[in-house]
Amino acid sequence: MAIKPLNRKAEALTDRPMEDVRIYSFGDCCPGFLPGWEVGANGGVDPCPWQSDLPACHPCYWTAQVPDNTTYPQWLDRCANISQDWEALCTVPD
Amino acid sequence: MHRSRLIALALALVVAPACKSKDEAKTKEVAQRSADLLEVPVDLVYAASAHIRVVDVGVGQSVRGIDLQRAITSIVFTPDGASAYVGASDGLREVDAQRHEVVRQISNAPVRQVYLSPDGRKVHFLEHDVVTKEGGLREPSPFRLATYDRDKGIVLHREVVAERVLHAVPAFEEYQALLLLESGVLELGPEGQPWSEMHAVDLAAGLPGGPGTLTPRPYLAFGPDGRHAYVPVEGAPSRVLELDRKTGGVRAVSLGAPTLLRGLAVSPDGKLLVVNGSDRVFVVDLGRGVVASEVALDAAHTGASIGSDGRRAYLAQTVDGTGGAVTVVRLDPLKVQGKIHLDDISPWVLAVRPQPKLALF
């Protein structure tokens, strides 16, 4: 259902181009991976330099990607070289 | 005098000083280059991920390795550079920093942070356990602050601090204890005050927070005598809080804009603070409390550490091609000098081994 503007101010707003809604970042961290949508507070297109930030992002809001270091302190044990070992990161150790 | 001679004389008078100043500038540049060539860094950097690589900056490569296969969280050196204490996901280790060998496993619970007391005699480390219950539910215990006596070689005591702690620094003489929780709460308290009764520090003190939240990041640094603690806080703008642990005073140093914060280091003379802004480095003049200079980096970095002579800062470039790197930043004048590639680790923790004092003849 379309919403109709009821006054001049509302009309002026509808004439403006729609801005992208960048919902996938909170400060410097992203709760979900949607490539191209992660935008930081300062407008940078990649606030989640995710490979380099994997060990740095705890405890901010990255629960979908980065295990909670407090509950899983060993989760980076097998990733001495993130560039080559990052696929092993997807599995939280038992 | 003939008119053309007058013109020639005038030209000579104008051009001669210009040439002289140009020559002087060139001479200075050549002298600076020569000085740069002669100034070979002697720092040894421990760069760590789940292993440690000993990076000889003068040689420009990793010269030794200590393989642990355990996520490393924190490294501190003793002031004489003889030993290092390494916190990892399976406990605290003591490393002989001359031979670069692990000499002792001090504890077995995951370690989050390691601190050396200002007098260098005790090692404090923050640890906790994770209990796996029936059905696979993992339950972390509260964090404990343990104190290891270097002279006696024993853990003196352990005290429970709180749930989900990022940093807990005990009081030392008249300097207050400091507590940083995962929830973003930052607290100070005098000696003898229970951890649960510390008083909160206003993260917006001295600098309004602007829209959004203020998030303290777990990269604390301390001045040479331990009196001042520095806490990076992301926000709009991001800032570094200088806490005076003696008076409880707070001073905010604005970084001018929202920026990621990934490391802090104080120069040995306590005059400069290096701030790792992920893809840029800020140098704060602590006397004036302002950013004196900044330089861009070509990738995201984590951590920061400064050499004993205070001339260079080192930052970990966690991802560099198929490995990682240590980036070398000269502080005066501020300039990225280069990076040392590490082919087999992606470092996220750095520490520079202090150099013993050398006698100059």
CSV table of C-alpha atoms in Angstrom, one decimal:
chain,number,residue,atom,x,y,z
A,1,MET,CA,0.0,0.0,0.0
A,2,ALA,CA,1.4,3.3,-1.0
A,3,ILE,CA,1.5,6.1,1.5
A,4,LYS,CA,0.2,9.5,0.3
A,5,PRO,CA,1.8,12.7,1.4
A,6,LEU,CA,-0.7,14.9,3.1
A,7,ASN,CA,1.2,18.2,3.2
A,8,ARG,CA,3.8,20.1,1.3
A,9,LYS,CA,6.6,19.0,3.5
A,10,ALA,CA,5.7,15.4,3.0
A,11,GLU,CA,5.4,16.0,-0.7
A,12,ALA,CA,8.9,17.5,-0.8
A,13,LEU,CA,10.2,14.4,1.0
A,14,THR,CA,8.6,12.0,-1.5
A,15,ASP,CA,10.3,14.0,-4.3
A,16,ARG,CA,13.7,13.2,-2.9
A,17,PRO,CA,15.6,10.1,-4.1
A,18,MET,CA,15.4,7.3,-1.6
A,19,GLU,CA,18.5,6.9,0.5
A,20,ASP,CA,19.8,3.4,1.1
A,21,VAL,CA,19.0,2.1,4.5
A,22,ARG,CA,22.2,0.7,5.9
A,23,ILE,CA,20.9,-1.5,8.6
A,24,TYR,CA,23.7,-4.0,8.6
A,25,SER,CA,26.3,-2.1,10.6
A,26,PHE,CA,26.4,-1.0,14.1
A,27,GLY,CA,29.4,1.2,14.6
A,28,ASP,CA,32.2,-0.9,13.1
A,29,CYS,CA,30.6,-4.3,13.2
A,30,CYS,CA,28.1,-6.1,11.1
A,31,PRO,CA,25.6,-8.7,12.4
A,32,GLY,CA,25.2,-10.2,9.0
A,33,PHE,CA,27.1,-10.6,5.8
A,34,LEU,CA,25.5,-8.7,2.9
A,35,PRO,CA,28.3,-7.8,0.6
A,36,GLY,CA,28.0,-4.2,-0.4
A,37,TRP,CA,25.7,-3.3,2.4
A,38,GLU,CA,28.2,-3.1,5.2
A,39,VAL,CA,28.8,0.6,5.7
A,40,GLY,CA,30.4,2.2,8.8
A,41,ALA,CA,29.3,5.2,10.8
A,42,ASN,CA,31.7,7.3,8.8
A,43,GLY,CA,30.4,6.1,5.4
A,44,GLY,CA,33.2,3.7,4.7
A,45,VAL,CA,32.1,0.8,2.5
A,46,ASP,CA,33.7,-1.9,4.6
A,47,PRO,CA,33.6,-1.4,8.3
A,48,CYS,CA,34.1,-5.1,8.6
A,49,PRO,CA,37.5,-5.9,7.2
A,50,TRP,CA,36.4,-9.3,8.3
A,51,GLN,CA,39.5,-11.4,7.8
A,52,SER,CA,41.7,-9.0,9.7
A,53,ASP,CA,39.0,-8.2,12.2
A,54,LEU,CA,38.2,-11.7,13.2
A,55,PRO,CA,40.4,-11.7,16.2
A,56,ALA,CA,39.6,-8.0,17.0
A,57,CYS,CA,35.8,-7.9,16.8
A,58,HIS,CA,34.9,-9.5,20.1
A,59,PRO,CA,32.8,-8.4,22.1
A,60,CYS,CA,30.9,-6.3,19.7
A,61,TYR,CA,27.8,-7.3,17.8
A,62,TRP,CA,29.1,-10.0,15.5
A,63,THR,CA,27.4,-13.0,17.0
A,64,ALA,CA,26.5,-14.6,13.7
A,65,GLN,CA,30.1,-14.7,12.6
A,66,VAL,CA,32.4,-14.5,15.5
A,67,PRO,CA,32.0,-16.9,18.3
A,68,ASP,CA,31.8,-15.4,21.8
A,69,ASN,CA,35.4,-15.5,22.9
A,70,THR,CA,34.3,-15.9,26.5
A,71,THR,CA,32.4,-19.0,25.8
A,72,TYR,CA,34.8,-20.3,23.1
A,73,PRO,CA,38.2,-19.1,24.1
A,74,GLN,CA,39.9,-21.8,21.8
A,75,TRP,CA,38.1,-20.9,18.6
A,76,LEU,CA,41.1,-19.3,17.0
A,77,ASP,CA,43.6,-22.1,18.0
A,78,ARG,CA,43.7,-23.7,14.6
A,79,CYS,CA,43.9,-20.4,12.7
A,80,ALA,CA,47.5,-19.3,13.0
A,81,ASN,CA,47.3,-18.0,9.5
A,82,ILE,CA,43.8,-16.5,8.9
A,83,SER,CA,44.5,-15.9,5.2
A,84,GLN,CA,44.8,-19.6,4.6
A,85,ASP,CA,43.0,-21.2,7.6
A,86,TRP,CA,39.8,-19.1,7.7
A,87,GLU,CA,37.6,-21.9,6.4
A,88,ALA,CA,38.3,-23.7,9.6
A,89,LEU,CA,36.8,-20.8,11.5
A,90,CYS,CA,33.3,-21.6,10.4
A,91,THR,CA,33.1,-24.5,12.9
A,92,VAL,CA,32.9,-23.6,16.5
A,93,PRO,CA,34.9,-26.3,18.4
A,94,ASP,CA,33.0,-28.8,20.4
B,1,MET,CA,76.3,51.6,-16.0
B,2,HIS,CA,75.0,50.0,-19.1
B,3,ARG,CA,71.4,49.0,-18.8
B,4,SER,CA,72.0,45.2,-19.6
B,5,ARG,CA,74.7,45.1,-16.9
B,6,LEU,CA,72.2,46.5,-14.4
B,7,ILE,CA,69.7,43.8,-15.2
B,8,ALA,CA,72.3,41.1,-14.9
B,9,LEU,CA,73.3,42.4,-11.5
B,10,ALA,CA,69.7,42.5,-10.3
B,11,LEU,CA,69.2,38.9,-11.5
B,12,ALA,CA,72.3,37.7,-9.7
B,13,LEU,CA,71.1,39.3,-6.5
B,14,VAL,CA,67.7,37.6,-6.8
B,15,VAL,CA,68.9,34.2,-7.9
B,16,ALA,CA,71.9,33.7,-5.6
B,17,PRO,CA,70.0,33.4,-2.3
B,18,ALA,CA,67.4,31.2,-3.9
B,19,CYS,CA,70.2,28.8,-5.1
B,20,LYS,CA,71.8,28.9,-1.7
B,21,SER,CA,68.6,28.0,0.1
B,22,LYS,CA,68.0,25.2,-2.5
B,23,ASP,CA,71.5,23.9,-1.9
B,24,GLU,CA,70.9,24.0,1.8
B,25,ALA,CA,67.6,22.0,1.5
B,26,LYS,CA,69.3,19.5,-0.7
B,27,THR,CA,72.2,19.1,1.8
B,28,LYS,CA,69.7,18.6,4.6
B,29,GLU,CA,67.9,16.0,2.5
B,30,VAL,CA,71.1,14.1,1.8
B,31,ALA,CA,72.1,14.3,5.4
B,32,GLN,CA,68.7,13.0,6.5
B,33,ARG,CA,69.0,10.1,4.0
B,34,SER,CA,72.5,9.3,5.3
B,35,ALA,CA,71.2,9.4,8.8
B,36,ASP,CA,68.3,7.1,7.9
B,37,LEU,CA,70.7,4.6,6.3
B,38,LEU,CA,73.0,4.6,9.3
B,39,GLU,CA,70.0,4.3,11.7
B,40,VAL,CA,69.5,0.6,11.7
B,41,PRO,CA,66.7,-0.5,14.0
B,42,VAL,CA,67.6,-3.1,16.6
B,43,ASP,CA,64.2,-3.9,17.8
B,44,LEU,CA,63.0,-7.5,18.2
B,45,VAL,CA,59.2,-7.8,17.9
B,46,TYR,CA,57.1,-10.8,19.0
B,47,ALA,CA,54.3,-11.0,16.5
B,48,ALA,CA,51.7,-13.6,17.4
B,49,SER,CA,48.5,-15.4,16.3
B,50,ALA,CA,48.3,-19.0,17.4
B,51,HIS,CA,52.1,-19.1,17.1
B,52,ILE,CA,54.8,-16.5,17.9
B,53,ARG,CA,57.3,-15.2,15.3
B,54,VAL,CA,60.3,-13.3,16.5
B,55,VAL,CA,60.9,-10.5,14.0
B,56,ASP,CA,64.3,-8.9,13.8
B,57,VAL,CA,63.4,-5.5,12.4
B,58,GLY,CA,67.1,-4.7,11.5
B,59,VAL,CA,67.2,-7.9,9.4
B,60,GLY,CA,63.7,-7.4,8.2
B,61,GLN,CA,62.4,-10.9,8.7
B,62,SER,CA,61.3,-13.5,11.2
B,63,VAL,CA,64.3,-15.1,12.8
B,64,ARG,CA,62.8,-17.6,15.2
B,65,GLY,CA,59.4,-19.2,15.9
B,66,ILE,CA,57.6,-20.5,18.9
B,67,ASP,CA,54.8,-22.8,17.8
B,68,LEU,CA,51.9,-23.1,20.3
B,69,GLN,CA,48.8,-23.9,18.2
B,70,ARG,CA,46.9,-21.8,20.8
B,71,ALA,CA,45.2,-18.5,20.3
B,72,ILE,CA,47.5,-15.9,21.9
B,73,THR,CA,45.7,-13.0,23.6
B,74,SER,CA,48.5,-11.0,25.3
B,75,ILE,CA,52.3,-10.7,25.6
B,76,VAL,CA,54.3,-8.6,28.1
B,77,PHE,CA,58.0,-8.4,28.5
B,78,THR,CA,59.9,-7.8,31.7
B,79,PRO,CA,61.7,-4.3,31.7
B,80,ASP,CA,65.1,-6.0,31.2
B,81,GLY,CA,63.9,-7.9,28.1
B,82,ALA,CA,64.9,-11.2,29.7
B,83,SER,CA,61.5,-12.8,29.9
B,84,ALA,CA,58.1,-12.6,28.3
B,85,TYR,CA,54.8,-13.7,29.7
B,86,VAL,CA,52.4,-15.0,27.1
B,87,GLY,CA,48.6,-15.4,27.7
B,88,ALA,CA,46.9,-17.9,25.5
B,89,SER,CA,43.7,-20.0,25.3
B,90,ASP,CA,45.3,-22.7,27.4
B,91,GLY,CA,47.0,-20.6,30.1
B,92,LEU,CA,50.0,-18.4,30.9
B,93,ARG,CA,53.5,-19.3,29.8
B,94,GLU,CA,56.9,-17.8,30.7
B,95,VAL,CA,59.3,-17.5,27.7
B,96,ASP,CA,63.0,-17.0,27.9
B,97,ALA,CA,63.2,-13.9,25.6
B,98,GLN,CA,67.0,-14.4,25.0
B,99,ARG,CA,66.6,-18.0,23.7
B,100,HIS,CA,63.0,-17.6,22.6
B,101,GLU,CA,61.9,-20.8,24.3
B,102,VAL,CA,59.0,-21.5,26.6
B,103,VAL,CA,60.5,-22.3,30.0
B,104,ARG,CA,57.3,-22.7,32.1
B,105,GLN,CA,53.6,-23.3,31.9
B,106,ILE,CA,52.2,-21.2,34.8
B,107,SER,CA,48.5,-21.8,34.5
B,108,ASN,CA,46.1,-23.9,32.4
B,109,ALA,CA,42.9,-21.8,32.1
B,110,PRO,CA,42.2,-19.5,29.2
B,111,VAL,CA,44.0,-16.1,29.7
B,112,ARG,CA,42.5,-12.9,28.4
B,113,GLN,CA,45.0,-10.3,29.5
B,114,VAL,CA,48.4,-10.2,31.1
B,115,TYR,CA,49.9,-7.2,33.0
B,116,LEU,CA,53.2,-6.6,34.7
B,117,SER,CA,53.0,-4.7,37.9
B,118,PRO,CA,54.7,-1.3,37.7
B,119,ASP,CA,57.7,-2.5,39.8
B,120,GLY,CA,58.0,-5.5,37.4
B,121,ARG,CA,57.9,-8.1,40.2
B,122,LYS,CA,54.4,-9.5,39.7
B,123,VAL,CA,52.5,-10.7,36.7
B,124,HIS,CA,48.7,-10.3,36.9
B,125,PHE,CA,46.6,-12.3,34.5
B,126,LEU,CA,42.9,-12.5,33.8
B,127,GLU,CA,41.5,-16.0,33.4
B,128,HIS,CA,38.3,-18.0,33.5
B,129,ASP,CA,37.0,-21.5,32.8
B,130,VAL,CA,34.3,-22.9,30.5
B,131,VAL,CA,32.3,-25.8,31.8
B,132,THR,CA,30.5,-28.0,29.3
B,133,LYS,CA,27.3,-29.2,30.8
B,134,GLU,CA,25.0,-32.0,29.8
B,135,GLY,CA,23.6,-31.4,26.3
B,136,GLY,CA,26.7,-29.5,25.3
B,137,LEU,CA,25.7,-26.2,26.9
B,138,ARG,CA,28.9,-24.3,27.6
B,139,GLU,CA,28.9,-22.1,30.7
B,140,PRO,CA,31.7,-19.6,31.3
B,141,SER,CA,32.8,-19.0,34.8
B,142,PRO,CA,33.3,-15.5,36.2
B,143,PHE,CA,36.8,-14.1,35.5
B,144,ARG,CA,39.5,-14.3,38.0
B,145,LEU,CA,42.6,-12.1,38.5
B,146,ALA,CA,45.6,-14.2,39.3
B,147,THR,CA,48.9,-12.9,40.6
B,148,TYR,CA,52.2,-14.6,39.9
B,149,ASP,CA,55.2,-13.8,41.9
B,150,ARG,CA,58.3,-13.8,39.6
B,151,ASP,CA,60.8,-14.1,42.4
B,152,LYS,CA,59.1,-17.1,44.1
B,153,GLY,CA,57.8,-18.6,40.9
B,154,ILE,CA,54.4,-19.3,42.3
B,155,VAL,CA,50.8,-18.0,41.8
B,156,LEU,CA,50.2,-16.1,45.0
B,157,HIS,CA,46.4,-15.8,44.8
B,158,ARG,CA,43.4,-15.7,42.6
B,159,GLU,CA,40.4,-13.4,43.2
B,160,VAL,CA,37.0,-13.4,41.4
B,161,VAL,CA,36.4,-10.1,39.6
B,162,ALA,CA,33.1,-10.3,37.7
B,163,GLU,CA,31.3,-11.9,34.7
B,164,ARG,CA,32.5,-11.1,31.2
B,165,VAL,CA,35.5,-8.9,32.0
B,166,LEU,CA,37.8,-7.5,29.3
B,167,HIS,CA,40.4,-5.9,31.6
B,168,ALA,CA,41.0,-5.9,35.4
B,169,VAL,CA,44.1,-4.1,36.6
B,170,PRO,CA,44.7,-4.2,40.3
B,171,ALA,CA,45.5,-1.2,42.4
B,172,PHE,CA,49.1,-0.4,42.9
B,173,GLU,CA,50.2,1.7,45.9
B,174,GLU,CA,48.2,5.0,45.4
B,175,TYR,CA,47.1,4.1,41.8
B,176,GLN,CA,43.5,2.9,41.6
B,177,ALA,CA,42.3,-0.4,40.2
B,178,LEU,CA,40.6,-0.4,36.8
B,179,LEU,CA,37.9,-2.6,35.4
B,180,LEU,CA,36.5,-2.8,31.9
B,181,LEU,CA,33.5,-5.1,31.2
B,182,GLU,CA,32.3,-6.6,27.9
B,183,SER,CA,29.1,-4.5,28.4
B,184,GLY,CA,31.2,-1.3,27.9
B,185,VAL,CA,31.3,-0.3,31.6
B,186,LEU,CA,34.6,1.3,32.7
B,187,GLU,CA,35.3,1.6,36.4
B,188,LEU,CA,37.9,2.8,38.8
B,189,GLY,CA,38.3,2.1,42.5
B,190,PRO,CA,40.9,2.6,45.3
B,191,GLU,CA,42.9,-0.2,46.8
B,192,GLY,CA,40.8,-2.4,49.0
B,193,GLN,CA,37.6,-1.5,47.2
B,194,PRO,CA,35.7,-4.7,46.1
B,195,TRP,CA,35.5,-5.2,42.4
B,196,SER,CA,31.7,-5.0,42.6
B,197,GLU,CA,31.8,-1.6,44.2
B,198,MET,CA,34.0,0.4,41.9
B,199,HIS,CA,32.7,3.7,40.5
B,200,ALA,CA,31.9,4.1,36.8
B,201,VAL,CA,33.8,6.4,34.5
B,202,ASP,CA,31.7,8.7,32.2
B,203,LEU,CA,32.8,7.7,28.7
B,204,ALA,CA,31.6,11.1,27.5
B,205,ALA,CA,33.7,13.0,30.0
B,206,GLY,CA,35.2,16.1,28.5
B,207,LEU,CA,33.9,15.4,25.0
B,208,PRO,CA,30.2,15.0,24.2
B,209,GLY,CA,29.4,11.6,22.7
B,210,GLY,CA,27.4,12.8,19.7
B,211,PRO,CA,24.9,10.5,18.1
B,212,GLY,CA,25.2,6.8,18.7
B,213,THR,CA,27.0,4.9,21.4
B,214,LEU,CA,30.4,5.1,22.9
B,215,THR,CA,32.2,1.8,22.9
B,216,PRO,CA,35.4,1.2,24.8
B,217,ARG,CA,37.7,-1.2,23.0
B,218,PRO,CA,39.9,-3.7,24.8
B,219,TYR,CA,43.2,-2.2,23.9
B,220,LEU,CA,44.5,-0.4,27.0
B,221,ALA,CA,47.9,1.2,27.5
B,222,PHE,CA,49.7,2.6,30.5
B,223,GLY,CA,52.2,5.4,31.0
B,224,PRO,CA,55.7,4.4,32.0
B,225,ASP,CA,55.1,4.6,35.7
B,226,GLY,CA,51.6,3.1,35.5
B,227,ARG,CA,49.8,6.2,36.8
B,228,HIS,CA,48.0,7.0,33.6
B,229,ALA,CA,45.8,4.5,31.8
B,230,TYR,CA,44.7,5.1,28.3
B,231,VAL,CA,41.4,3.6,27.0
B,232,PRO,CA,40.3,3.8,23.4
B,233,VAL,CA,36.6,4.6,22.9
B,234,GLU,CA,34.9,4.4,19.5
B,235,GLY,CA,32.1,6.9,18.9
B,236,ALA,CA,31.4,10.1,17.1
B,237,PRO,CA,34.0,11.2,17.4
B,238,SER,CA,36.3,8.4,18.6
B,239,ARG,CA,38.5,9.4,21.5
B,240,VAL,CA,41.1,8.2,23.9
B,241,LEU,CA,40.4,8.6,27.6
B,242,GLU,CA,43.4,9.3,29.8
B,243,LEU,CA,42.6,8.1,33.3
B,244,ASP,CA,44.7,9.5,36.2
B,245,ARG,CA,44.7,6.5,38.5
B,246,LYS,CA,46.0,8.6,41.4
B,247,THR,CA,43.3,11.4,41.3
B,248,GLY,CA,40.5,9.7,39.3
B,249,GLY,CA,40.6,12.5,36.8
B,250,VAL,CA,39.6,11.9,33.2
B,251,ARG,CA,40.9,13.7,30.1
B,252,ALA,CA,39.5,13.0,26.6
B,253,VAL,CA,41.6,13.3,23.5
B,254,SER,CA,39.5,13.6,20.4
B,255,LEU,CA,40.5,11.8,17.2
B,256,GLY,CA,38.2,14.1,15.3
B,257,ALA,CA,35.9,11.6,13.6
B,258,PRO,CA,34.4,8.2,14.1
B,259,THR,CA,37.2,5.7,13.5
B,260,LEU,CA,37.9,2.1,14.4
B,261,LEU,CA,40.4,1.7,17.3
B,262,ARG,CA,42.6,-1.4,17.3
B,263,GLY,CA,45.6,-0.6,19.6
B,264,LEU,CA,47.4,1.9,21.8
B,265,ALA,CA,51.0,2.3,22.8
B,266,VAL,CA,52.7,4.9,25.0
B,267,SER,CA,56.3,6.0,24.2
B,268,PRO,CA,58.9,5.1,26.8
B,269,ASP,CA,59.3,8.8,27.9
B,270,GLY,CA,55.5,9.1,28.3
B,271,LYS,CA,55.2,12.0,25.9
B,272,LEU,CA,53.5,10.4,22.9
B,273,LEU,CA,50.6,8.0,22.5
B,274,VAL,CA,50.3,6.0,19.3
B,275,VAL,CA,46.8,5.1,18.3
B,276,ASN,CA,46.0,2.4,15.9
B,277,GLY,CA,43.0,3.5,13.9
B,278,SER,CA,42.9,0.3,11.9
B,279,ASP,CA,43.8,1.9,8.6
B,280,ARG,CA,45.6,5.0,10.0
B,281,VAL,CA,47.9,5.9,12.8
B,282,PHE,CA,47.4,8.9,15.0
B,283,VAL,CA,50.2,10.3,17.2
B,284,VAL,CA,48.9,12.1,20.2
B,285,ASP,CA,51.1,14.7,22.0
B,286,LEU,CA,50.2,13.8,25.6
B,287,GLY,CA,51.6,17.2,26.9
B,288,ARG,CA,49.0,19.1,24.9
B,289,GLY,CA,46.4,16.4,24.7
B,290,VAL,CA,45.9,16.7,20.9
B,291,VAL,CA,46.6,14.7,17.8
B,292,ALA,CA,49.9,16.0,16.6
B,293,SER,CA,50.1,14.0,13.3
B,294,GLU,CA,48.5,11.1,11.5
B,295,VAL,CA,49.4,8.9,8.6
B,296,ALA,CA,47.3,6.5,6.5
B,297,LEU,CA,48.0,2.7,6.3
B,298,ASP,CA,47.3,0.6,3.3
B,299,ALA,CA,45.3,-2.1,5.2
B,300,ALA,CA,43.6,-2.9,8.4
B,301,HIS,CA,45.9,-3.3,11.4
B,302,THR,CA,45.6,-4.6,15.0
B,303,GLY,CA,47.7,-3.8,18.0
B,304,ALA,CA,50.5,-1.3,18.6
B,305,SER,CA,53.8,-1.4,20.3
B,306,ILE,CA,56.7,1.1,20.5
B,307,GLY,CA,60.4,0.2,20.5
B,308,SER,CA,62.7,1.0,23.5
B,309,ASP,CA,64.2,4.0,21.9
B,310,GLY,CA,60.8,5.5,21.1
B,311,ARG,CA,61.6,6.0,17.4
B,312,ARG,CA,59.3,3.5,15.8
B,313,ALA,CA,55.9,1.9,16.4
B,314,TYR,CA,55.0,-1.5,15.2
B,315,LEU,CA,51.5,-2.6,14.1
B,316,ALA,CA,50.2,-6.0,13.1
B,317,GLN,CA,48.7,-6.3,9.7
B,318,THR,CA,46.7,-9.4,10.3
B,319,VAL,CA,46.1,-10.2,6.6
B,320,ASP,CA,48.9,-9.5,4.0
B,321,GLY,CA,48.6,-11.7,1.0
B,322,THR,CA,48.9,-15.3,2.0
B,323,GLY,CA,50.1,-14.4,5.5
B,324,GLY,CA,50.4,-11.3,7.6
B,325,ALA,CA,52.9,-8.6,8.3
B,326,VAL,CA,54.4,-6.2,10.8
B,327,THR,CA,54.2,-2.6,9.7
B,328,VAL,CA,57.0,-0.3,10.8
B,329,VAL,CA,56.1,3.3,11.5
B,330,ARG,CA,58.7,5.9,12.2
B,331,LEU,CA,57.4,8.5,14.7
B,332,ASP,CA,59.5,11.6,14.0
B,333,PRO,CA,58.7,12.6,11.4
B,334,LEU,CA,55.6,10.3,11.2
B,335,LYS,CA,56.1,8.0,8.2
B,336,VAL,CA,55.3,4.4,7.3
B,337,GLN,CA,58.8,3.0,6.8
B,338,GLY,CA,57.7,-0.4,5.4
B,339,LYS,CA,56.4,-3.8,6.4
B,340,ILE,CA,57.9,-7.1,7.2
B,341,HIS,CA,55.9,-9.9,5.6
B,342,LEU,CA,55.3,-13.1,7.6
B,343,ASP,CA,54.4,-15.9,5.4
B,344,ASP,CA,53.0,-18.4,7.9
B,345,ILE,CA,51.0,-16.5,10.5
B,346,SER,CA,48.5,-13.7,10.6
B,347,PRO,CA,49.5,-11.7,13.7
B,348,TRP,CA,47.0,-10.0,16.0
B,349,VAL,CA,49.1,-9.5,19.1
B,350,LEU,CA,52.5,-7.6,19.1
B,351,ALA,CA,55.1,-6.7,21.7
B,352,VAL,CA,58.5,-5.3,21.4
B,353,ARG,CA,61.3,-6.7,23.5
B,354,PRO,CA,62.9,-4.0,25.6
B,355,GLN,CA,66.5,-3.4,24.9
B,356,PRO,CA,68.9,-3.4,27.9
B,357,LYS,CA,70.3,0.0,28.5
B,358,LEU,CA,73.6,0.5,26.6
B,359,ALA,CA,76.5,2.5,27.8
B,360,LEU,CA,77.6,5.2,25.3
B,361,PHE,CA,81.3,5.9,25.0
